[in-house]
Coordinates of C-alpha atoms and ligand atoms in Angstrom, one line a residue:
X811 CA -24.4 -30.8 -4.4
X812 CA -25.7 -28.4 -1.6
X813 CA -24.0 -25.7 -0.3
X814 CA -21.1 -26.8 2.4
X815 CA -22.3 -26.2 6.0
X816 CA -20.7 -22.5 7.7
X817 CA -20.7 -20.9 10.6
X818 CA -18.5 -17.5 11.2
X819 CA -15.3 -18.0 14.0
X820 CA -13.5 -15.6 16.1
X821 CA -10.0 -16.0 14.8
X822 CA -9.1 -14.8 18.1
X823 CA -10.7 -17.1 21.1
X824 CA -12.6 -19.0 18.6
X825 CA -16.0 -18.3 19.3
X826 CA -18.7 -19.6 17.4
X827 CA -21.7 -17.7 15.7
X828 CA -24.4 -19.0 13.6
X829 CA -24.2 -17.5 10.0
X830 CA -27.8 -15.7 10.0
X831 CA -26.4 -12.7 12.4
X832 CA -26.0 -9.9 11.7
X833 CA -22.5 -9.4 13.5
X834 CA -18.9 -7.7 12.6
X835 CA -17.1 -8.4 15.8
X836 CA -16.6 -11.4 18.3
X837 CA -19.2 -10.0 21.1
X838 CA -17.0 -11.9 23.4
X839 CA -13.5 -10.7 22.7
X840 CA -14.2 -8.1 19.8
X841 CA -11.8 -10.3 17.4
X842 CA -12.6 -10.3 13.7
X843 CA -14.7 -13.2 12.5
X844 CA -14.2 -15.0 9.5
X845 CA -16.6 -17.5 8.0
X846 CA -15.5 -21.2 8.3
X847 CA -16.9 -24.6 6.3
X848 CA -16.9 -27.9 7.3
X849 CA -14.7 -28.9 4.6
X850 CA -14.6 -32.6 5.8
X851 CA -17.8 -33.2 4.7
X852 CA -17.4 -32.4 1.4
X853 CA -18.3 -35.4 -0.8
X854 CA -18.4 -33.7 -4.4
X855 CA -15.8 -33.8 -6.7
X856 CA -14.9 -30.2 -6.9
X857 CA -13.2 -29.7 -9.3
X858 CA -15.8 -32.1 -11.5
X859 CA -18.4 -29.7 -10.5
X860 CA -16.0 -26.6 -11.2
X861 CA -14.8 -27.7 -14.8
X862 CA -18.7 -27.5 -16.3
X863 CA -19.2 -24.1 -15.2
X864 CA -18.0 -20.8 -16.6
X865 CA -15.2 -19.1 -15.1
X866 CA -16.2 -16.5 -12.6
X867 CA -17.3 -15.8 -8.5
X868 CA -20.3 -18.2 -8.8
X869 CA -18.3 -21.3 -10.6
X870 CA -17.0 -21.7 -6.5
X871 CA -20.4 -21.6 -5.3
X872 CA -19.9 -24.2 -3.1
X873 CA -17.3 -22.6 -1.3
X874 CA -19.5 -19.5 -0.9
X875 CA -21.5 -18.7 1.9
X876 CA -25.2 -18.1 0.4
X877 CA -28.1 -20.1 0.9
X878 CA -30.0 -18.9 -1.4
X879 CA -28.9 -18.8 -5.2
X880 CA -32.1 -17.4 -6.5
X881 CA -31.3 -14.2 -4.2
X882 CA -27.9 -13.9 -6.1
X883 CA -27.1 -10.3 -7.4
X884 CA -24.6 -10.6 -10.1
X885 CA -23.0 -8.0 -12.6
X886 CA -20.9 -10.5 -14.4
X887 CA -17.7 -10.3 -12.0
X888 CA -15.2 -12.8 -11.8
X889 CA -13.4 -14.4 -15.0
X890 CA -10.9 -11.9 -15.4
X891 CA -7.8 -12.7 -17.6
X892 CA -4.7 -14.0 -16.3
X893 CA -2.3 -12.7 -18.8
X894 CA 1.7 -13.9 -19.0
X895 CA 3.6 -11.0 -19.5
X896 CA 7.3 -11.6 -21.9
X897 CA 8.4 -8.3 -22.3
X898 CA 7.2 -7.3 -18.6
X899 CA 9.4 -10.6 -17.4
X900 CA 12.0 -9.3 -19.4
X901 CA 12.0 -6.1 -18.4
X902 CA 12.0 -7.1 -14.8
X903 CA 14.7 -10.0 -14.8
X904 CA 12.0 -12.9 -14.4
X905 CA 10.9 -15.8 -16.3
X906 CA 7.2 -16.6 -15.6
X907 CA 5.7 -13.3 -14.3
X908 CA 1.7 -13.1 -15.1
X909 CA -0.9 -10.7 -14.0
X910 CA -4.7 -11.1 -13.1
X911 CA -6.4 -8.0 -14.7
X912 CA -8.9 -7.3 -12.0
X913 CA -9.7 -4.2 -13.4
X914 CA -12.0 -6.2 -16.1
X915 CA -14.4 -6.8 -13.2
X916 CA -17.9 -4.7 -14.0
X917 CA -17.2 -1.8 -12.1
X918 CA -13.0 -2.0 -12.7
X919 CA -11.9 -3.3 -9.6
X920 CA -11.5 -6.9 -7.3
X921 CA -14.0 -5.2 -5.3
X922 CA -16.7 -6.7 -7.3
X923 CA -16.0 -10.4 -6.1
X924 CA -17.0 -9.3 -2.7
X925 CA -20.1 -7.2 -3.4
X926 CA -21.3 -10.2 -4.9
X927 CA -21.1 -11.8 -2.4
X928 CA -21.9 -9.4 0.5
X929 CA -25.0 -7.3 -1.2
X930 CA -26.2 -10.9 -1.9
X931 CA -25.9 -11.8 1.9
X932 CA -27.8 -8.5 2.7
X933 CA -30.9 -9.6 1.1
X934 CA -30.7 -12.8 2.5
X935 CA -30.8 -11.0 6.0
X936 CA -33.6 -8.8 5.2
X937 CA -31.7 -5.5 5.5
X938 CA -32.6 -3.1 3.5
X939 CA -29.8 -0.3 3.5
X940 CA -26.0 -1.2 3.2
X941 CA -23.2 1.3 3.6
X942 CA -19.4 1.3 3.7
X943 CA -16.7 3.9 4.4
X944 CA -14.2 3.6 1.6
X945 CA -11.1 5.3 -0.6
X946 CA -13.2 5.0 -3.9
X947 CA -13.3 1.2 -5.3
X948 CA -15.6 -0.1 -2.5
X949 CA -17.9 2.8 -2.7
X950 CA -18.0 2.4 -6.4
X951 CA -19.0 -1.4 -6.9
X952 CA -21.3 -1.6 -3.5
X953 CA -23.3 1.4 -5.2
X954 CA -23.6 -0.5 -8.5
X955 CA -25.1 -3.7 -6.5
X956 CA -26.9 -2.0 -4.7
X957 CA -28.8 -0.9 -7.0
X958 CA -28.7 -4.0 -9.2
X959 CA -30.5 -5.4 -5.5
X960 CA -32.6 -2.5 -5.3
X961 CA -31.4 -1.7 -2.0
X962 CA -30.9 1.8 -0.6
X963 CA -26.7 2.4 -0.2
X964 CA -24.5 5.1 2.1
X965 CA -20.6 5.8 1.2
X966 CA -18.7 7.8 3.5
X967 CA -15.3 8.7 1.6
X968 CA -12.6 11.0 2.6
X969 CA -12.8 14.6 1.4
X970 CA -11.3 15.6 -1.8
X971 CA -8.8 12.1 -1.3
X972 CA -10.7 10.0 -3.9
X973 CA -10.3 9.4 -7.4
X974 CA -13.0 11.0 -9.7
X975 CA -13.7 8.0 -11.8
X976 CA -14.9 6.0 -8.4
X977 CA -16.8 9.0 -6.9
X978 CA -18.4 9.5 -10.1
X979 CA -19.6 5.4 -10.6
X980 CA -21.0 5.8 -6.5
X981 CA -23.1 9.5 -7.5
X982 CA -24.4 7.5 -11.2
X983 CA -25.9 4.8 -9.2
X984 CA -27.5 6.8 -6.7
X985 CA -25.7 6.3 -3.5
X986 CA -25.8 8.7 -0.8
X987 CA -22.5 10.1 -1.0
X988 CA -21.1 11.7 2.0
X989 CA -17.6 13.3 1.7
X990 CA -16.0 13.7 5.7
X991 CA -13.4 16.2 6.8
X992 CA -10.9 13.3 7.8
X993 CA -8.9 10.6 6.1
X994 CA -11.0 6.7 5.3
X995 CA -9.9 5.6 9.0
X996 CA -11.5 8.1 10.4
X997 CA -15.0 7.3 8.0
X998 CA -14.6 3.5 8.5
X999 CA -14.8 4.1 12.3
X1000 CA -18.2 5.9 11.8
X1001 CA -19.9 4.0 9.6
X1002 CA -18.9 0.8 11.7
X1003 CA -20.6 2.4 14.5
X1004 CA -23.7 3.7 12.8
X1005 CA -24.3 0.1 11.3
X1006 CA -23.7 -1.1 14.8
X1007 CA -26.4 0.3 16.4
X1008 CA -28.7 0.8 13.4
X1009 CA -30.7 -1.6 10.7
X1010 CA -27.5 -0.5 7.8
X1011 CA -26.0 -3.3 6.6
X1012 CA -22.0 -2.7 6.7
X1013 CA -19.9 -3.9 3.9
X1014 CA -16.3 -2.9 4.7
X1015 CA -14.1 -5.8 4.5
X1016 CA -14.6 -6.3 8.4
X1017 CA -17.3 -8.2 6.8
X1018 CA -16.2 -12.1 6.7
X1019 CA -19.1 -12.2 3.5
X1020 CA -17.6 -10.1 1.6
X1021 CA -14.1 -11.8 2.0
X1022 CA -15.5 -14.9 0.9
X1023 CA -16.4 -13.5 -2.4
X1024 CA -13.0 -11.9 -2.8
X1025 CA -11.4 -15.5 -2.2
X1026 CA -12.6 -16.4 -5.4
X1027 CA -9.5 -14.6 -6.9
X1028 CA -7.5 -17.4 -6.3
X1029 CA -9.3 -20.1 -7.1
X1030 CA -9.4 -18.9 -10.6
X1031 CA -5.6 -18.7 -10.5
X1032 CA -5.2 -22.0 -9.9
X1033 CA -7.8 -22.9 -12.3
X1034 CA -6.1 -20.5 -15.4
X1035 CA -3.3 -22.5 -14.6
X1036 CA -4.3 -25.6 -15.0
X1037 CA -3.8 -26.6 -11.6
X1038 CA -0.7 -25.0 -10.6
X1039 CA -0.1 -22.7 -8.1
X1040 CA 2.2 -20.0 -8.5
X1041 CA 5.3 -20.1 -6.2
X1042 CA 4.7 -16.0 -5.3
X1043 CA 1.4 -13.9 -5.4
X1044 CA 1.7 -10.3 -5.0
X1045 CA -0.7 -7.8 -4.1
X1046 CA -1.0 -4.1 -3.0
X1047 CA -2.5 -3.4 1.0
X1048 CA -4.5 -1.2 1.9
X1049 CA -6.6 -2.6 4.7
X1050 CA -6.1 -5.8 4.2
X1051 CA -8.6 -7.4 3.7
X1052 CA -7.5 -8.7 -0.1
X1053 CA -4.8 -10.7 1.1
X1054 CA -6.4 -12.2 4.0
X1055 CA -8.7 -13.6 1.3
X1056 CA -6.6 -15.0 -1.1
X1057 CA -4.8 -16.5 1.6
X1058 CA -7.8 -18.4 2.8
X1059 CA -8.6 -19.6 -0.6
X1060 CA -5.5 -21.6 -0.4
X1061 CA -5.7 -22.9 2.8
X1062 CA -8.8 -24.0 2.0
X1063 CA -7.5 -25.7 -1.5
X1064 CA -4.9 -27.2 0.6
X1065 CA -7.2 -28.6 3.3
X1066 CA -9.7 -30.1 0.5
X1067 CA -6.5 -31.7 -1.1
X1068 CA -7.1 -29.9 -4.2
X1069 CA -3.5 -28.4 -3.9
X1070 CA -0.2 -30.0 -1.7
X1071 CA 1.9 -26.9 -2.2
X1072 CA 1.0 -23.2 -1.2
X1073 CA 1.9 -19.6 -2.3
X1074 CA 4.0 -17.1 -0.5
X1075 CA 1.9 -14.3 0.2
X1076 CA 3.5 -10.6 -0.5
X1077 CA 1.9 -7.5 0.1
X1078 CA 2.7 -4.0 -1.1
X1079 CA 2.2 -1.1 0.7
X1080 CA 3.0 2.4 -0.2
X1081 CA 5.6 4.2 1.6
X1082 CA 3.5 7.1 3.7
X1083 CA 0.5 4.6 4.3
X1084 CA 2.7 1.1 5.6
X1085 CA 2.2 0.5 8.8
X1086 CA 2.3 -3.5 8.1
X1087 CA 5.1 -3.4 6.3
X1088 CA 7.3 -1.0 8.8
X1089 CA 5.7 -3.2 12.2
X1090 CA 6.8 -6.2 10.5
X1091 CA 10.2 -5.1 9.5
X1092 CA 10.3 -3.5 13.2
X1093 CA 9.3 -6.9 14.4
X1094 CA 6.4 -6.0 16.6
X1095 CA 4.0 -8.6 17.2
X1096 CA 1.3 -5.8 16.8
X1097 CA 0.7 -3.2 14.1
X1098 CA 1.0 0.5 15.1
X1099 CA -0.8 2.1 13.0
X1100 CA -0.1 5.6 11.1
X1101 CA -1.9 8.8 11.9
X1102 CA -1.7 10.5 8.8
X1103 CA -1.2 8.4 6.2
X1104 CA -0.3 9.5 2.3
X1105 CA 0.3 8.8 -0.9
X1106 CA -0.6 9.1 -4.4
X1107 CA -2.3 5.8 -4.7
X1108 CA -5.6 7.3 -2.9
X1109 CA -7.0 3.6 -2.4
X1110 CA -4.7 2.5 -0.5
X1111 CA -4.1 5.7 1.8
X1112 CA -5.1 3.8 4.5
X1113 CA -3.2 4.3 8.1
X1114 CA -5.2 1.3 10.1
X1115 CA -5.7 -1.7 8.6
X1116 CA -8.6 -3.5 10.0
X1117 CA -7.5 -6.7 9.2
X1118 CA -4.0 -6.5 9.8
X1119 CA -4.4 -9.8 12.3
X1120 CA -5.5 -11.6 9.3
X1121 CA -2.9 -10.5 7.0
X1122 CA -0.2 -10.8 9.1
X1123 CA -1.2 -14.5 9.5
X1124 CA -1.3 -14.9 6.0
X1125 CA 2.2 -13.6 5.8
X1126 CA 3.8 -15.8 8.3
X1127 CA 1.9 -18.9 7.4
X1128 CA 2.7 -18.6 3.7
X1129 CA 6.4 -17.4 4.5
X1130 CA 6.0 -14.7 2.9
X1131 CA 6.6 -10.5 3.3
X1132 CA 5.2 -7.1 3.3
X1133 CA 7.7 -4.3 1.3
X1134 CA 7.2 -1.2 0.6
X1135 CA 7.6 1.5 -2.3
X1136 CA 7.4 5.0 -2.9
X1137 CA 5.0 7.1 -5.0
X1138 CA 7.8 8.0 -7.8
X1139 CA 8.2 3.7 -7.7
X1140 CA 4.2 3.5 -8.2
X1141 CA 4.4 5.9 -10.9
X1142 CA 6.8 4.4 -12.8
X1143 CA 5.6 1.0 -12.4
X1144 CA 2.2 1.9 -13.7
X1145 CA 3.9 3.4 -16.9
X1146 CA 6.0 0.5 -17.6
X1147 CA 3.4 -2.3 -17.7
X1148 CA 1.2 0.3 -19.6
X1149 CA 4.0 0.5 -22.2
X1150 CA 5.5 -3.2 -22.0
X1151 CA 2.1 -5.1 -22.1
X1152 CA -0.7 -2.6 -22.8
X1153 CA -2.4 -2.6 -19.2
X1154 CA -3.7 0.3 -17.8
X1155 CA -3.7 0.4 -14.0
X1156 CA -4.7 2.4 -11.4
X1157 CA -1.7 3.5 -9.0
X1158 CA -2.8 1.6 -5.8
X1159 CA -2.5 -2.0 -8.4
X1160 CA 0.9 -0.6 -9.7
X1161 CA 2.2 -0.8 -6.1
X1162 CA 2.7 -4.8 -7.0
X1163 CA 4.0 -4.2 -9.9
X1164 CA 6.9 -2.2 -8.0
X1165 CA 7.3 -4.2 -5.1
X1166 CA 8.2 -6.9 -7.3
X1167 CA 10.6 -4.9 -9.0
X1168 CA 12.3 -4.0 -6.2
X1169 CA 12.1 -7.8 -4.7
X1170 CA 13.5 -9.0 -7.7
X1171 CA 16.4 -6.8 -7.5
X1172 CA 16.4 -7.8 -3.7
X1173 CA 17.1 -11.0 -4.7
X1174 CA 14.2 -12.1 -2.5
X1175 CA 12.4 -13.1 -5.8
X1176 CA 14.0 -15.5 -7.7
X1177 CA 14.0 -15.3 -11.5
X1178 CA 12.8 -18.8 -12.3
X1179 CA 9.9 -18.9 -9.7
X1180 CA 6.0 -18.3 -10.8
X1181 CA 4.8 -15.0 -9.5
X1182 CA 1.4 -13.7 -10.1
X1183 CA 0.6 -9.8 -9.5
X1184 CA -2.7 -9.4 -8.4
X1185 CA -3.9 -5.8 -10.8
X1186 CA -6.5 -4.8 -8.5
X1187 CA -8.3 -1.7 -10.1
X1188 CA -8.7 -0.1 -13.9
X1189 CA -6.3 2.9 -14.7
X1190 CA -9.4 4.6 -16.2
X1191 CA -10.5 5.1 -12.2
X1192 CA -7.6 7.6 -12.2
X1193 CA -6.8 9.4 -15.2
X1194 CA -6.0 12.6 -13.2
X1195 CA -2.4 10.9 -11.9
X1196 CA -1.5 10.4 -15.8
X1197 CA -2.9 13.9 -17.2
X1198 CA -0.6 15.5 -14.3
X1199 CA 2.7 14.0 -15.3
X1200 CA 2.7 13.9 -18.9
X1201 CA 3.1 16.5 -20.9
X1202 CA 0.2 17.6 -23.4
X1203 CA 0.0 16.2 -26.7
X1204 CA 0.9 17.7 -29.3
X1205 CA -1.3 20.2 -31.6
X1206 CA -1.0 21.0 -34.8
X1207 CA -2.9 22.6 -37.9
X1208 CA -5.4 20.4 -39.3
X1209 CA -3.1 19.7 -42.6
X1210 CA -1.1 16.8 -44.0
X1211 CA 1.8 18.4 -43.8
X1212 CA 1.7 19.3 -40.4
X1213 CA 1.1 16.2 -39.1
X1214 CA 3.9 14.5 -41.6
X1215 CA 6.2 17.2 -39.6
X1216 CA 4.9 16.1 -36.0
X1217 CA 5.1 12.8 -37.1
X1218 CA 8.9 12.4 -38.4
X1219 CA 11.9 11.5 -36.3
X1220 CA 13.6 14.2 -35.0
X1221 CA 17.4 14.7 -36.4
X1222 CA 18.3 12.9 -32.8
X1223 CA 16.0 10.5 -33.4
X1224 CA 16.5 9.8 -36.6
X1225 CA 20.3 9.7 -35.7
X1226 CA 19.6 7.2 -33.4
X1227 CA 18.0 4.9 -36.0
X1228 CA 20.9 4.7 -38.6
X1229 CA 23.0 4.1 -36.5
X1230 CA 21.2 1.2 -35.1
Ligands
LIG1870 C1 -7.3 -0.7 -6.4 O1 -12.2 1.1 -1.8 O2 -10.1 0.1 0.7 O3 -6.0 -4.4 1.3 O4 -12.3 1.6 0.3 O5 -9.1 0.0 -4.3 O6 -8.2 -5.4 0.7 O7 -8.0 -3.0 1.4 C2 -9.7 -0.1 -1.6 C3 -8.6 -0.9 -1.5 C4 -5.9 -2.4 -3.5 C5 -6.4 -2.6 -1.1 N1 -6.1 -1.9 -4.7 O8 -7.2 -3.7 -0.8 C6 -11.7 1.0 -0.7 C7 -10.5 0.3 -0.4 C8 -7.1 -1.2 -5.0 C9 -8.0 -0.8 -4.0 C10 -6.7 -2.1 -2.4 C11 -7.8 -1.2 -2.7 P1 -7.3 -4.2 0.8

């Protein structure tokens, strides 16, 4: 079949814009857009079409908003594993806990879905720049699609506040890199205005595009399990824009009749960066935003969330909750699945892991429903959190002997064993 008929929609006042703009705002009442379908008019057999095709971003395609699939820049992304965990379950006092490894996207992070998506959309508008401001995972993939699109690509990050793995995958591809004295709110207000009143394509998630590729996260959860949907999906916030996504995936499942029953949506944030979580808790029908935000998890040191409308809406349609944990939580979290189930994560992705911890033990989890952490960047991005906080290997002479010695049990340890 042809691609469903869009337009993008003011979730504020509802105004209506053709897709072709180039637009970020309502120009009437400066709400976020997001891009809507007229899913009533879908005649296909979805789930027909989706069954033949392999699992990935472009197996939706007809929920994606491109019009032309021979302009399609694609790395591969999509089709990442969703992986039960036992010993994780155990561990945590659940009985059906899985992950979605997002870090197995081609540049190690959910971000990829997006890109897809949204470099895509940027030749199909004729622009030839695209920029974002970003704390390292945006600014990583956009550079690698850019260039796979052969398009020229700016990334404003915060100064000395992002991981080396994802400023080294933006210099490799041959973005201009600019590093600003200020924290990512700070560059996102820039760059939005710079690609306001110049021919730079912006793909922060302010970008309804975009969004639609990241949807696709959930559409392969419900595919992996065979049709279910999980009674919990938890994810780590930053700006937002992830969880707005997933959400709309559903909604949209629901309103195709693909799905009766929907998730609850939980975000994560981390405890110096959670404006969401703390408004909500403080039951303000606003977010206030924090100045200064902080924390170890460097993607997601993010103060104000551009599409905290969105996720909010998410949370209170799904019935679900924003919580939030503190760095030591992260930390440990990112260790324990690393140990339990061999995942590496980065520590902005171990912020699910802990919040589900700590909801568990909240009782606001039960231990027979289906949760599904969303894993949203590789642990690779951020080595220099791990090197810090373990203590060096090891060294020893380059004999048998010595390596027997490092080797044994101590007399503790081995202590511990017989009497086991
Ligand atoms: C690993 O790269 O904002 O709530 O500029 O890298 O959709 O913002 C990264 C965000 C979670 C939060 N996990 O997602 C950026 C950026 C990881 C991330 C988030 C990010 P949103």
């Amino acid at each position: 079949m042809g691609e469903v008929d869009f337009h993008l929609e003011c979730i504020d006042c509802g105004a209506e814009y053709q897709a072709d703009q180039v637009i970020y705002s309502c120009r009437r009442c400066g709400g976020l857009l997001s891009v809507e379908y007229d899913l009533s008019r879908v005649e296909a057999n979805l789930d027909e079409s989706w069954r033949g095709r392999a699992l990935s971003v472009w197996r939706y395609r007809e929920l994606l908003p491109i019009r032309e699939d021979e302009k399609i820049v694609s790395l591969g992304e999509g089709g990442t594993s969703l992986n039960r965990c036992l010993r994780l379950s155990e561990d945590l006092g659940l009985k059906d806990l899985y992950v979605k490894n997002e870090g197995e996207n081609p540049t190690g992070s959910f971000k990829d879905r997006g890109m897809t998506v949204g470099v895509t959309k940027a030749l199909e508008l004729e622009m030839g720049r695209v920029a974002c401001a970003s704390t390292g995972n945006t600014s990583a993939s956009l550079a690698a699609y850019a260039a796979r699109a052969g398009l020229e690509c700016i990334v404003l990050v915060p100064s000395g506040k992002v991981a080396y793995g994802k400023l080294t995958q933006a210099m490799i591809h041959g973005a201009k890199v600019i590093q600003i004295r200020g924290n990512f709110d700070d560059a996102l207000g820039i760059i939005t205005k710079i690609c306001s009143s110049h021919p730079i394509y912006l793909l922060n998630s302010l970008n309804p595009f975009r969004l639609e590729g990241q949807k696709t996260v959930a559409l392969e959860i419900r595919d992996q399990l065979g049709g279910g949907v999980p009674d919990k999906i938890v994810v780590p916030v930053g700006n937002a824009g992830n969880i707005s996504a997933i959400w709309k995936a559903f909604r949209e499942l629901r309103e195709l009749g693909l799905i009766e029953d929907t998730p609850q949506m939980i975000g994560v944030q981390a405890e110096g960066a959670a404006p969401i979580a703390d408004s909500l808790r403080r039951g303000l029908s606003k977010v206030e935003f924090v100045e200064e935000p902080e924390t170890i998890a460097t993607a997601i040191r993010i103060g104000s969330p551009v599409n905290w409308k969105k996720a909010v809406r998410a949370v209170r349609e799904s019935g679900g909750l924003v919580e939030k944990v503190s760095d030591e939580e992260i930390l440990k979290a990112q260790e324990l699945i690393a140990r339990l189930e061999g995942i590496f994560i980065e520590p902005a992705s171990a912020a699910s892991i802990a919040g589900l911890k700590k909801l568990v033990q909240r009782r606001l989890i039960d231990r027979d429903e289906l949760v599904v952490c969303i894993l949203t960047g590789h642990g690779l991005k951020d080595p220099g959190v791990v090197l810090e906080r373990f203590p060096k290997p090891v060294e020893v002479e380059a004999t048998e002997e010595d390596v027997v010695r490092a080797i044994m049990p101590t007399e503790r340890e081995a202590m511990k064993i017989t009497a086991s």
